[in-house]
Amino acid sequence: MKEEIEELWREVRDLSLGNSGRVERLESPPSPVQFLRDFITPNKPCIISNAITHWPALSSWPHPSYLSETLSDATVSLHLTPTGAADALAPLRSSLCFASASVRRLPFPQALRLIAASNPPNMVAYAQQQNDCFRSEYSSLAADCDPHLPWASEAVGSDPEAVNLWIGNRHSRTSFHKDHYENLYAVVTGEKHFLFLPPTDVHRLYIRQYPAATYTYSEDTGEFGLELEKPTRYVPWCSVDPYPSPETLDDEMAKYPLYFDGPRPFECTVKAGEVLYLPSMWFHHVRQSADDGGLTIAVNYWYDMQFDVKYAYFNFLQSIQYRSTPSPMIHDKLSEETDSGPDDYDS
């Protein structure tokens, strides 16, 4: 079985992006038929240029004063973490948990100031509410970009299920995960740096069950805590950090050899004015570079995926027990400590 799965990794890489390993770039938006035939159906990513050049957002959003004035009456959800990594693994005593951000509802001008000024390890603020927030919290900006991408909507056969706005700085990042959506990700200012792996590489990311926790933040002390959810809830999450510190590199490589010793993940940079098509169920990790004003802003369109043979095939692969080294039951160890200790972790 080991040889068959590793051969599958190689074959899918060749089918997806060829020997070059580069994400295909299109100089103009594809026709709906081309997009469906060449990218959605084969589950293949691409970057599209000149698809949003007509958006007023490209010239107006890099100016914080424009955003603050346009959204002066808006209240938005701001995600706060000590490091910039929300929805990611974090240390909790002697183990790990799945940590979600502390979410505050703030007037947008105040939220934007916090995003621009935030710095680890004190606090990193990121506007990343993923609940169709662009059409609710940020509706005053609706005229600055398209409500959907017509060529994508026609190819999928529906309008987007959700449209989200992302406003962060260079410290904001997203750990490896997958989404059950066809994702069209449009960068307005700054740059986004993606690592991704096809769904067939599921075993390389060591998905394990981690107890869910939420950051707390004290405005009085400026300190974060981390509280486990009660009752305990477990979240399946990717264990691999693709950018470990030099001090932990050897240990991480030993724990996750299928990732570090296997084929390199695909990578690309999406610049302002470009759109990335990220196919459903592809694992992706995201970092970003800010513009001259210290911000990175993007809009993404989530289209419902088809739960067809690709989805069934992925679930089949995920069900295969394939590990090169024994994997400890992380949640068992943490549960034992939880029964005899406090819920807070001060970082």
mmCIF file of C-alpha atoms in Angstrom:
data_model
loop_
_atom_site.group_PDB
_atom_site.id
_atom_site.type_symbol
_atom_site.label_atom_id
_atom_site.label_comp_id
_atom_site.label_asym_id
_atom_site.label_seq_id
_atom_site.Cartn_x
_atom_site.Cartn_y
_atom_site.Cartn_z
ATOM 1 C CA MET A 1 0.000 0.000 0.000
ATOM 2 C CA LYS A 2 2.853 2.403 0.807
ATOM 3 C CA GLU A 3 4.268 2.209 -2.719
ATOM 4 C CA GLU A 4 0.836 2.663 -4.327
ATOM 5 C CA ILE A 5 0.039 5.781 -2.314
ATOM 6 C CA GLU A 6 3.413 7.374 -2.986
ATOM 7 C CA GLU A 7 2.992 6.664 -6.697
ATOM 8 C CA LEU A 8 -0.410 8.357 -6.488
ATOM 9 C CA TRP A 9 1.228 11.475 -5.049
ATOM 10 C CA ARG A 10 3.560 11.661 -8.029
ATOM 11 C CA GLU A 11 0.876 10.972 -10.630
ATOM 12 C CA VAL A 12 -1.526 13.586 -9.295
ATOM 13 C CA ARG A 13 1.231 16.190 -9.213
ATOM 14 C CA ASP A 14 1.979 15.469 -12.863
ATOM 15 C CA LEU A 15 -1.690 15.600 -13.803
ATOM 16 C CA SER A 16 -2.344 18.789 -11.820
ATOM 17 C CA LEU A 17 0.592 21.020 -12.648
ATOM 18 C CA GLY A 18 3.011 19.003 -14.751
ATOM 19 C CA ASN A 19 6.725 18.539 -14.292
ATOM 20 C CA SER A 20 7.361 22.255 -13.753
ATOM 21 C CA GLY A 21 5.239 22.324 -10.602
ATOM 22 C CA ARG A 22 4.141 25.844 -11.510
ATOM 23 C CA VAL A 23 0.615 27.104 -11.250
ATOM 24 C CA GLU A 24 -0.701 27.974 -14.690
ATOM 25 C CA ARG A 25 -1.229 31.673 -15.316
ATOM 26 C CA LEU A 26 -3.955 32.990 -17.608
ATOM 27 C CA GLU A 27 -3.549 36.477 -19.066
ATOM 28 C CA SER A 28 -7.303 37.032 -19.185
ATOM 29 C CA PRO A 29 -10.419 35.459 -17.660
ATOM 30 C CA PRO A 30 -11.301 32.113 -19.241
ATOM 31 C CA SER A 31 -14.623 31.432 -20.859
ATOM 32 C CA PRO A 32 -17.066 29.542 -18.611
ATOM 33 C CA VAL A 33 -16.593 26.401 -20.715
ATOM 34 C CA GLN A 34 -12.804 26.644 -20.567
ATOM 35 C CA PHE A 35 -12.836 27.243 -16.820
ATOM 36 C CA LEU A 36 -15.122 24.259 -16.210
ATOM 37 C CA ARG A 37 -13.297 21.927 -18.618
ATOM 38 C CA ASP A 38 -9.671 22.847 -17.881
ATOM 39 C CA PHE A 39 -9.723 23.749 -14.199
ATOM 40 C CA ILE A 40 -12.860 22.926 -12.167
ATOM 41 C CA THR A 41 -13.429 19.418 -13.542
ATOM 42 C CA PRO A 42 -9.767 18.303 -13.250
ATOM 43 C CA ASN A 43 -9.507 20.089 -9.857
ATOM 44 C CA LYS A 44 -6.555 22.166 -11.064
ATOM 45 C CA PRO A 45 -5.489 25.573 -9.660
ATOM 46 C CA CYS A 46 -4.631 28.590 -11.769
ATOM 47 C CA ILE A 47 -3.956 32.318 -11.471
ATOM 48 C CA ILE A 48 -5.959 34.730 -13.629
ATOM 49 C CA SER A 49 -4.691 38.180 -14.573
ATOM 50 C CA ASN A 50 -6.782 41.078 -15.867
ATOM 51 C CA ALA A 51 -9.997 39.769 -14.335
ATOM 52 C CA ILE A 52 -10.520 42.591 -11.826
ATOM 53 C CA THR A 53 -8.629 45.501 -13.387
ATOM 54 C CA HIS A 54 -11.913 47.416 -13.666
ATOM 55 C CA TRP A 55 -12.532 47.343 -9.913
ATOM 56 C CA PRO A 56 -12.425 50.784 -8.229
ATOM 57 C CA ALA A 57 -11.134 48.906 -5.171
ATOM 58 C CA LEU A 58 -7.687 48.531 -6.741
ATOM 59 C CA SER A 59 -7.102 52.282 -6.616
ATOM 60 C CA SER A 60 -9.154 53.243 -3.542
ATOM 61 C CA TRP A 61 -8.613 50.472 -0.965
ATOM 62 C CA PRO A 62 -4.841 50.976 -0.589
ATOM 63 C CA HIS A 63 -5.737 54.267 1.126
ATOM 64 C CA PRO A 64 -6.785 53.672 4.758
ATOM 65 C CA SER A 65 -8.500 57.052 4.869
ATOM 66 C CA TYR A 66 -10.888 55.955 2.110
ATOM 67 C CA LEU A 67 -11.765 52.748 3.916
ATOM 68 C CA SER A 68 -12.275 54.487 7.256
ATOM 69 C CA GLU A 69 -14.497 57.151 5.724
ATOM 70 C CA THR A 70 -16.582 54.718 3.653
ATOM 71 C CA LEU A 71 -17.026 52.363 6.610
ATOM 72 C CA SER A 72 -17.233 55.058 9.292
ATOM 73 C CA ASP A 73 -20.587 53.753 10.533
ATOM 74 C CA ALA A 74 -19.807 50.043 10.201
ATOM 75 C CA THR A 75 -19.166 47.666 13.083
ATOM 76 C CA VAL A 76 -16.993 44.697 12.105
ATOM 77 C CA SER A 77 -15.648 41.471 13.607
ATOM 78 C CA LEU A 78 -11.943 41.671 14.431
ATOM 79 C CA HIS A 79 -9.948 38.516 15.217
ATOM 80 C CA LEU A 80 -7.193 38.863 17.805
ATOM 81 C CA THR A 81 -4.321 36.419 18.423
ATOM 82 C CA PRO A 82 -0.873 36.754 20.003
ATOM 83 C CA THR A 83 0.995 35.537 16.907
ATOM 84 C CA GLY A 84 -1.187 36.200 13.844
ATOM 85 C CA ALA A 85 -2.145 32.532 13.461
ATOM 86 C CA ALA A 86 -5.876 32.100 13.919
ATOM 87 C CA ASP A 87 -7.587 28.725 13.528
ATOM 88 C CA ALA A 88 -4.259 27.039 14.121
ATOM 89 C CA LEU A 89 -2.526 24.744 16.573
ATOM 90 C CA ALA A 90 -1.191 26.352 19.739
ATOM 91 C CA PRO A 91 0.558 25.041 22.858
ATOM 92 C CA LEU A 92 -1.635 24.335 25.858
ATOM 93 C CA ARG A 93 0.469 23.245 28.797
ATOM 94 C CA SER A 94 2.426 20.207 27.568
ATOM 95 C CA SER A 95 0.372 19.497 24.433
ATOM 96 C CA LEU A 96 -1.423 21.202 21.538
ATOM 97 C CA CYS A 97 -4.957 22.410 20.918
ATOM 98 C CA PHE A 98 -6.886 23.928 18.016
ATOM 99 C CA ALA A 99 -7.007 27.637 18.898
ATOM 100 C CA SER A 100 -9.551 30.087 17.512
ATOM 101 C CA ALA A 101 -9.129 33.836 17.745
ATOM 102 C CA SER A 102 -10.692 36.154 20.270
ATOM 103 C CA VAL A 103 -13.352 38.026 18.270
ATOM 104 C CA ARG A 104 -14.290 41.625 19.083
ATOM 105 C CA ARG A 105 -17.014 43.737 17.514
ATOM 106 C CA LEU A 106 -15.514 47.172 16.896
ATOM 107 C CA PRO A 107 -16.169 50.291 14.810
ATOM 108 C CA PHE A 108 -14.287 49.791 11.565
ATOM 109 C CA PRO A 109 -11.956 52.812 11.907
ATOM 110 C CA GLN A 110 -10.760 51.483 15.276
ATOM 111 C CA ALA A 111 -10.387 47.970 13.868
ATOM 112 C CA LEU A 112 -8.289 49.240 10.946
ATOM 113 C CA ARG A 113 -5.949 51.135 13.276
ATOM 114 C CA LEU A 114 -5.403 47.978 15.319
ATOM 115 C CA ILE A 115 -4.665 45.922 12.187
ATOM 116 C CA ALA A 116 -2.091 48.409 10.922
ATOM 117 C CA ALA A 117 -0.383 48.789 14.300
ATOM 118 C CA SER A 118 -0.474 45.207 15.592
ATOM 119 C CA ASN A 119 2.685 43.210 16.169
ATOM 120 C CA PRO A 120 3.496 39.867 17.802
ATOM 121 C CA PRO A 121 3.926 38.796 20.552
ATOM 122 C CA ASN A 122 1.590 41.430 21.999
ATOM 123 C CA MET A 123 -1.320 41.221 19.559
ATOM 124 C CA VAL A 124 -2.065 40.672 15.889
ATOM 125 C CA ALA A 125 -5.445 41.834 14.593
ATOM 126 C CA TYR A 126 -6.980 40.375 11.432
ATOM 127 C CA ALA A 127 -10.371 41.070 9.842
ATOM 128 C CA GLN A 128 -11.173 37.568 8.585
ATOM 129 C CA GLN A 129 -14.775 36.836 9.488
ATOM 130 C CA GLN A 130 -15.728 34.023 7.093
ATOM 131 C CA ASN A 131 -19.515 34.252 7.152
ATOM 132 C CA ASP A 132 -20.285 36.150 3.940
ATOM 133 C CA CYS A 133 -19.021 39.248 5.730
ATOM 134 C CA PHE A 134 -18.458 41.322 2.605
ATOM 135 C CA ARG A 135 -22.180 41.366 1.858
ATOM 136 C CA SER A 136 -23.066 42.200 5.472
ATOM 137 C CA GLU A 137 -20.424 43.976 7.562
ATOM 138 C CA TYR A 138 -18.716 45.603 4.573
ATOM 139 C CA SER A 139 -21.706 46.253 2.321
ATOM 140 C CA SER A 140 -20.750 49.943 2.011
ATOM 141 C CA LEU A 141 -17.855 48.815 -0.199
ATOM 142 C CA ALA A 142 -20.082 46.825 -2.560
ATOM 143 C CA ALA A 143 -19.753 49.289 -5.437
ATOM 144 C CA ASP A 144 -15.958 48.928 -5.441
ATOM 145 C CA CYS A 145 -15.865 45.373 -6.810
ATOM 146 C CA ASP A 146 -18.054 42.809 -8.546
ATOM 147 C CA PRO A 147 -20.730 40.926 -6.577
ATOM 148 C CA HIS A 148 -19.529 37.760 -8.315
ATOM 149 C CA LEU A 149 -17.203 36.685 -11.126
ATOM 150 C CA PRO A 150 -19.566 36.067 -14.071
ATOM 151 C CA TRP A 151 -17.366 33.531 -15.892
ATOM 152 C CA ALA A 152 -16.947 31.531 -12.695
ATOM 153 C CA SER A 153 -20.617 31.735 -11.739
ATOM 154 C CA GLU A 154 -21.664 30.474 -15.166
ATOM 155 C CA ALA A 155 -19.127 27.642 -15.032
ATOM 156 C CA VAL A 156 -20.270 26.526 -11.575
ATOM 157 C CA GLY A 157 -23.936 27.112 -12.339
ATOM 158 C CA SER A 158 -24.692 29.347 -9.353
ATOM 159 C CA ASP A 159 -23.786 32.577 -7.625
ATOM 160 C CA PRO A 160 -21.276 32.500 -4.749
ATOM 161 C CA GLU A 161 -22.413 30.920 -1.517
ATOM 162 C CA ALA A 162 -20.344 33.508 0.391
ATOM 163 C CA VAL A 163 -18.184 36.548 -0.336
ATOM 164 C CA ASN A 164 -15.602 37.422 2.306
ATOM 165 C CA LEU A 165 -13.255 40.336 2.904
ATOM 166 C CA TRP A 166 -9.806 39.827 4.440
ATOM 167 C CA ILE A 167 -7.807 42.727 5.898
ATOM 168 C CA GLY A 168 -4.532 41.947 7.650
ATOM 169 C CA ASN A 169 -0.872 42.799 7.868
ATOM 170 C CA ARG A 170 2.355 40.893 7.242
ATOM 171 C CA HIS A 171 2.017 38.946 10.491
ATOM 172 C CA SER A 172 -1.334 37.354 9.623
ATOM 173 C CA ARG A 173 -1.147 33.776 8.392
ATOM 174 C CA THR A 174 -3.348 30.729 7.926
ATOM 175 C CA SER A 175 -2.269 27.179 8.763
ATOM 176 C CA PHE A 176 -2.715 24.215 6.410
ATOM 177 C CA HIS A 177 -6.384 23.338 5.920
ATOM 178 C CA LYS A 178 -8.906 22.536 3.184
ATOM 179 C CA ASP A 179 -12.324 23.953 2.249
ATOM 180 C CA HIS A 180 -15.325 22.316 0.630
ATOM 181 C CA TYR A 181 -15.721 25.256 -1.742
ATOM 182 C CA GLU A 182 -14.448 26.296 -5.138
ATOM 183 C CA ASN A 183 -12.447 29.342 -4.050
ATOM 184 C CA LEU A 184 -11.813 32.395 -6.239
ATOM 185 C CA TYR A 185 -9.392 34.567 -4.281
ATOM 186 C CA ALA A 186 -8.872 38.138 -5.529
ATOM 187 C CA VAL A 187 -6.010 40.169 -4.042
ATOM 188 C CA VAL A 188 -6.657 43.915 -3.986
ATOM 189 C CA THR A 189 -3.528 45.223 -2.274
ATOM 190 C CA GLY A 190 -0.390 43.546 -0.951
ATOM 191 C CA GLU A 191 0.475 39.950 -1.842
ATOM 192 C CA LYS A 192 -0.618 36.483 -0.721
ATOM 193 C CA HIS A 193 1.846 33.587 -0.622
ATOM 194 C CA PHE A 194 0.262 30.157 -0.940
ATOM 195 C CA LEU A 195 1.578 26.666 -0.327
ATOM 196 C CA PHE A 196 -0.763 23.916 -1.410
ATOM 197 C CA LEU A 197 -1.079 20.178 -1.813
ATOM 198 C CA PRO A 198 -3.691 18.187 -3.741
ATOM 199 C CA PRO A 199 -6.316 16.220 -1.788
ATOM 200 C CA THR A 200 -4.475 12.959 -2.497
ATOM 201 C CA ASP A 201 -1.623 14.143 -0.223
ATOM 202 C CA VAL A 202 -3.884 13.966 2.831
ATOM 203 C CA HIS A 203 -1.608 11.527 4.695
ATOM 204 C CA ARG A 204 1.348 13.883 4.442
ATOM 205 C CA LEU A 205 -0.321 16.475 6.663
ATOM 206 C CA TYR A 206 -0.991 14.167 9.640
ATOM 207 C CA ILE A 207 -4.578 15.186 10.327
ATOM 208 C CA ARG A 208 -5.308 14.496 13.994
ATOM 209 C CA GLN A 209 -8.001 15.323 16.491
ATOM 210 C CA TYR A 210 -7.173 18.334 18.678
ATOM 211 C CA PRO A 211 -9.297 19.787 21.493
ATOM 212 C CA ALA A 212 -10.874 23.126 20.562
ATOM 213 C CA ALA A 213 -9.945 26.245 22.491
ATOM 214 C CA THR A 214 -10.465 29.996 22.147
ATOM 215 C CA TYR A 215 -8.117 32.860 22.911
ATOM 216 C CA THR A 216 -9.170 35.374 25.539
ATOM 217 C CA TYR A 217 -7.725 38.888 25.575
ATOM 218 C CA SER A 218 -7.540 41.342 28.450
ATOM 219 C CA GLU A 219 -7.510 44.991 27.434
ATOM 220 C CA ASP A 220 -6.371 45.901 30.966
ATOM 221 C CA THR A 221 -3.215 43.775 30.911
ATOM 222 C CA GLY A 222 -2.749 43.305 27.164
ATOM 223 C CA GLU A 223 -2.307 39.570 27.737
ATOM 224 C CA PHE A 224 -3.826 36.537 26.052
ATOM 225 C CA GLY A 225 -5.145 33.390 27.672
ATOM 226 C CA LEU A 226 -6.365 30.170 26.077
ATOM 227 C CA GLU A 227 -9.491 28.404 27.283
ATOM 228 C CA LEU A 228 -10.667 24.948 26.294
ATOM 229 C CA GLU A 229 -14.255 24.638 25.169
ATOM 230 C CA LYS A 230 -16.666 22.945 27.566
ATOM 231 C CA PRO A 231 -17.890 20.386 26.893
ATOM 232 C CA THR A 232 -14.737 19.251 25.128
ATOM 233 C CA ARG A 233 -14.940 19.327 21.338
ATOM 234 C CA TYR A 234 -12.309 17.890 18.991
ATOM 235 C CA VAL A 235 -11.338 19.371 15.639
ATOM 236 C CA PRO A 236 -9.526 17.398 12.908
ATOM 237 C CA TRP A 237 -6.606 19.579 11.844
ATOM 238 C CA CYS A 238 -3.340 19.383 9.925
ATOM 239 C CA SER A 239 -0.379 18.899 12.269
ATOM 240 C CA VAL A 240 2.360 20.174 9.955
ATOM 241 C CA ASP A 241 3.882 23.643 10.237
ATOM 242 C CA PRO A 242 5.736 24.111 6.931
ATOM 243 C CA TYR A 243 7.916 26.880 8.408
ATOM 244 C CA PRO A 244 9.234 25.583 11.747
ATOM 245 C CA SER A 245 11.804 27.616 13.615
ATOM 246 C CA PRO A 246 15.474 26.559 13.337
ATOM 247 C CA GLU A 247 15.261 25.324 16.925
ATOM 248 C CA THR A 248 12.379 22.957 16.207
ATOM 249 C CA LEU A 249 13.181 21.962 12.607
ATOM 250 C CA ASP A 250 14.833 18.631 13.386
ATOM 251 C CA ASP A 251 12.048 17.626 15.748
ATOM 252 C CA GLU A 252 9.328 18.586 13.246
ATOM 253 C CA MET A 253 11.038 16.680 10.444
ATOM 254 C CA ALA A 254 11.272 13.596 12.638
ATOM 255 C CA LYS A 255 7.596 13.778 13.619
ATOM 256 C CA TYR A 256 6.250 14.414 10.100
ATOM 257 C CA PRO A 257 8.568 12.658 7.616
ATOM 258 C CA LEU A 258 5.881 12.171 4.953
ATOM 259 C CA TYR A 259 5.657 15.939 4.573
ATOM 260 C CA PHE A 260 9.286 16.973 4.934
ATOM 261 C CA ASP A 261 10.767 14.013 3.037
ATOM 262 C CA GLY A 262 8.077 13.924 0.341
ATOM 263 C CA PRO A 263 7.529 16.032 -2.794
ATOM 264 C CA ARG A 264 7.638 19.768 -2.201
ATOM 265 C CA PRO A 265 4.264 21.477 -1.995
ATOM 266 C CA PHE A 266 3.231 23.703 -4.859
ATOM 267 C CA GLU A 267 3.672 27.400 -4.161
ATOM 268 C CA CYS A 268 2.711 30.671 -5.749
ATOM 269 C CA THR A 269 2.417 34.374 -5.002
ATOM 270 C CA VAL A 270 -0.806 36.150 -5.898
ATOM 271 C CA LYS A 271 -0.229 39.850 -6.475
ATOM 272 C CA ALA A 272 -2.613 42.780 -6.327
ATOM 273 C CA GLY A 273 -5.011 42.618 -9.277
ATOM 274 C CA GLU A 274 -4.726 38.831 -9.673
ATOM 275 C CA VAL A 275 -7.221 36.079 -8.889
ATOM 276 C CA LEU A 276 -6.275 32.603 -7.670
ATOM 277 C CA TYR A 277 -8.557 29.672 -8.381
ATOM 278 C CA LEU A 278 -8.038 27.292 -5.466
ATOM 279 C CA PRO A 279 -9.933 24.064 -6.144
ATOM 280 C CA SER A 280 -12.105 22.461 -3.508
ATOM 281 C CA MET A 281 -10.401 20.168 -0.983
ATOM 282 C CA TRP A 282 -6.859 21.321 -1.835
ATOM 283 C CA PHE A 283 -4.828 21.848 1.322
ATOM 284 C CA HIS A 284 -3.385 25.350 1.561
ATOM 285 C CA HIS A 285 -1.230 27.449 3.856
ATOM 286 C CA VAL A 286 -1.217 31.241 3.437
ATOM 287 C CA ARG A 287 1.193 34.017 4.375
ATOM 288 C CA GLN A 288 1.102 37.597 3.160
ATOM 289 C CA SER A 289 3.155 40.685 2.390
ATOM 290 C CA ALA A 290 1.726 44.108 3.072
ATOM 291 C CA ASP A 291 1.523 47.134 0.810
ATOM 292 C CA ASP A 292 3.245 50.443 1.598
ATOM 293 C CA GLY A 293 0.474 51.249 4.066
ATOM 294 C CA GLY A 294 1.066 48.048 6.013
ATOM 295 C CA LEU A 295 -2.073 46.237 4.820
ATOM 296 C CA THR A 296 -2.994 43.217 2.738
ATOM 297 C CA ILE A 297 -6.590 43.139 1.481
ATOM 298 C CA ALA A 298 -8.383 40.464 -0.517
ATOM 299 C CA VAL A 299 -11.903 39.411 -1.469
ATOM 300 C CA ASN A 300 -12.759 35.768 -1.957
ATOM 301 C CA TYR A 301 -15.771 34.099 -3.526
ATOM 302 C CA TRP A 302 -16.804 30.687 -2.223
ATOM 303 C CA TYR A 303 -18.811 28.631 -4.691
ATOM 304 C CA ASP A 304 -20.420 25.357 -3.606
ATOM 305 C CA MET A 305 -18.459 22.335 -4.748
ATOM 306 C CA GLN A 306 -20.052 19.317 -6.359
ATOM 307 C CA PHE A 307 -20.087 16.405 -3.916
ATOM 308 C CA ASP A 308 -19.392 13.963 -6.721
ATOM 309 C CA VAL A 309 -16.883 11.178 -7.335
ATOM 310 C CA LYS A 310 -13.963 13.456 -6.378
ATOM 311 C CA TYR A 311 -15.399 13.911 -2.909
ATOM 312 C CA ALA A 312 -16.061 10.180 -2.521
ATOM 313 C CA TYR A 313 -12.539 9.404 -3.729
ATOM 314 C CA PHE A 314 -10.996 11.814 -1.236
ATOM 315 C CA ASN A 315 -12.987 10.298 1.630
ATOM 316 C CA PHE A 316 -11.800 6.860 0.571
ATOM 317 C CA LEU A 317 -8.163 7.975 0.617
ATOM 318 C CA GLN A 318 -8.611 9.660 3.974
ATOM 319 C CA SER A 319 -9.996 6.424 5.420
ATOM 320 C CA ILE A 320 -6.815 4.504 4.595
ATOM 321 C CA GLN A 321 -4.670 4.084 7.689
ATOM 322 C CA TYR A 322 -1.271 5.052 6.362
ATOM 323 C CA ARG A 323 1.376 6.310 8.741
ATOM 324 C CA SER A 324 5.140 5.925 8.664
ATOM 325 C CA THR A 325 5.523 6.394 12.410
ATOM 326 C CA PRO A 326 3.227 5.767 15.389
ATOM 327 C CA SER A 327 1.009 8.744 16.206
ATOM 328 C CA PRO A 328 0.212 9.413 19.865
ATOM 329 C CA MET A 329 -3.342 10.231 20.847
ATOM 330 C CA ILE A 330 -2.784 13.895 21.526
ATOM 331 C CA HIS A 331 -6.230 14.530 22.941
ATOM 332 C CA ASP A 332 -5.942 11.687 25.460
ATOM 333 C CA LYS A 333 -2.908 13.249 27.104
ATOM 334 C CA LEU A 334 -4.491 16.685 27.176
ATOM 335 C CA SER A 335 -7.763 15.350 28.582
ATOM 336 C CA GLU A 336 -5.914 13.808 31.509
ATOM 337 C CA GLU A 337 -4.288 17.156 32.290
ATOM 338 C CA THR A 338 -7.557 19.026 31.859
ATOM 339 C CA ASP A 339 -9.215 16.940 34.548
ATOM 340 C CA SER A 340 -6.616 17.999 37.118
ATOM 341 C CA GLY A 341 -5.670 21.507 36.057
ATOM 342 C CA PRO A 342 -7.034 24.986 35.277
ATOM 343 C CA ASP A 343 -8.409 25.965 31.882
ATOM 344 C CA ASP A 344 -6.266 29.038 31.227
ATOM 345 C CA TYR A 345 -2.936 29.198 29.487
ATOM 346 C CA ASP A 346 -1.106 32.522 29.612
ATOM 347 C CA SER A 347 1.215 33.147 26.711
#
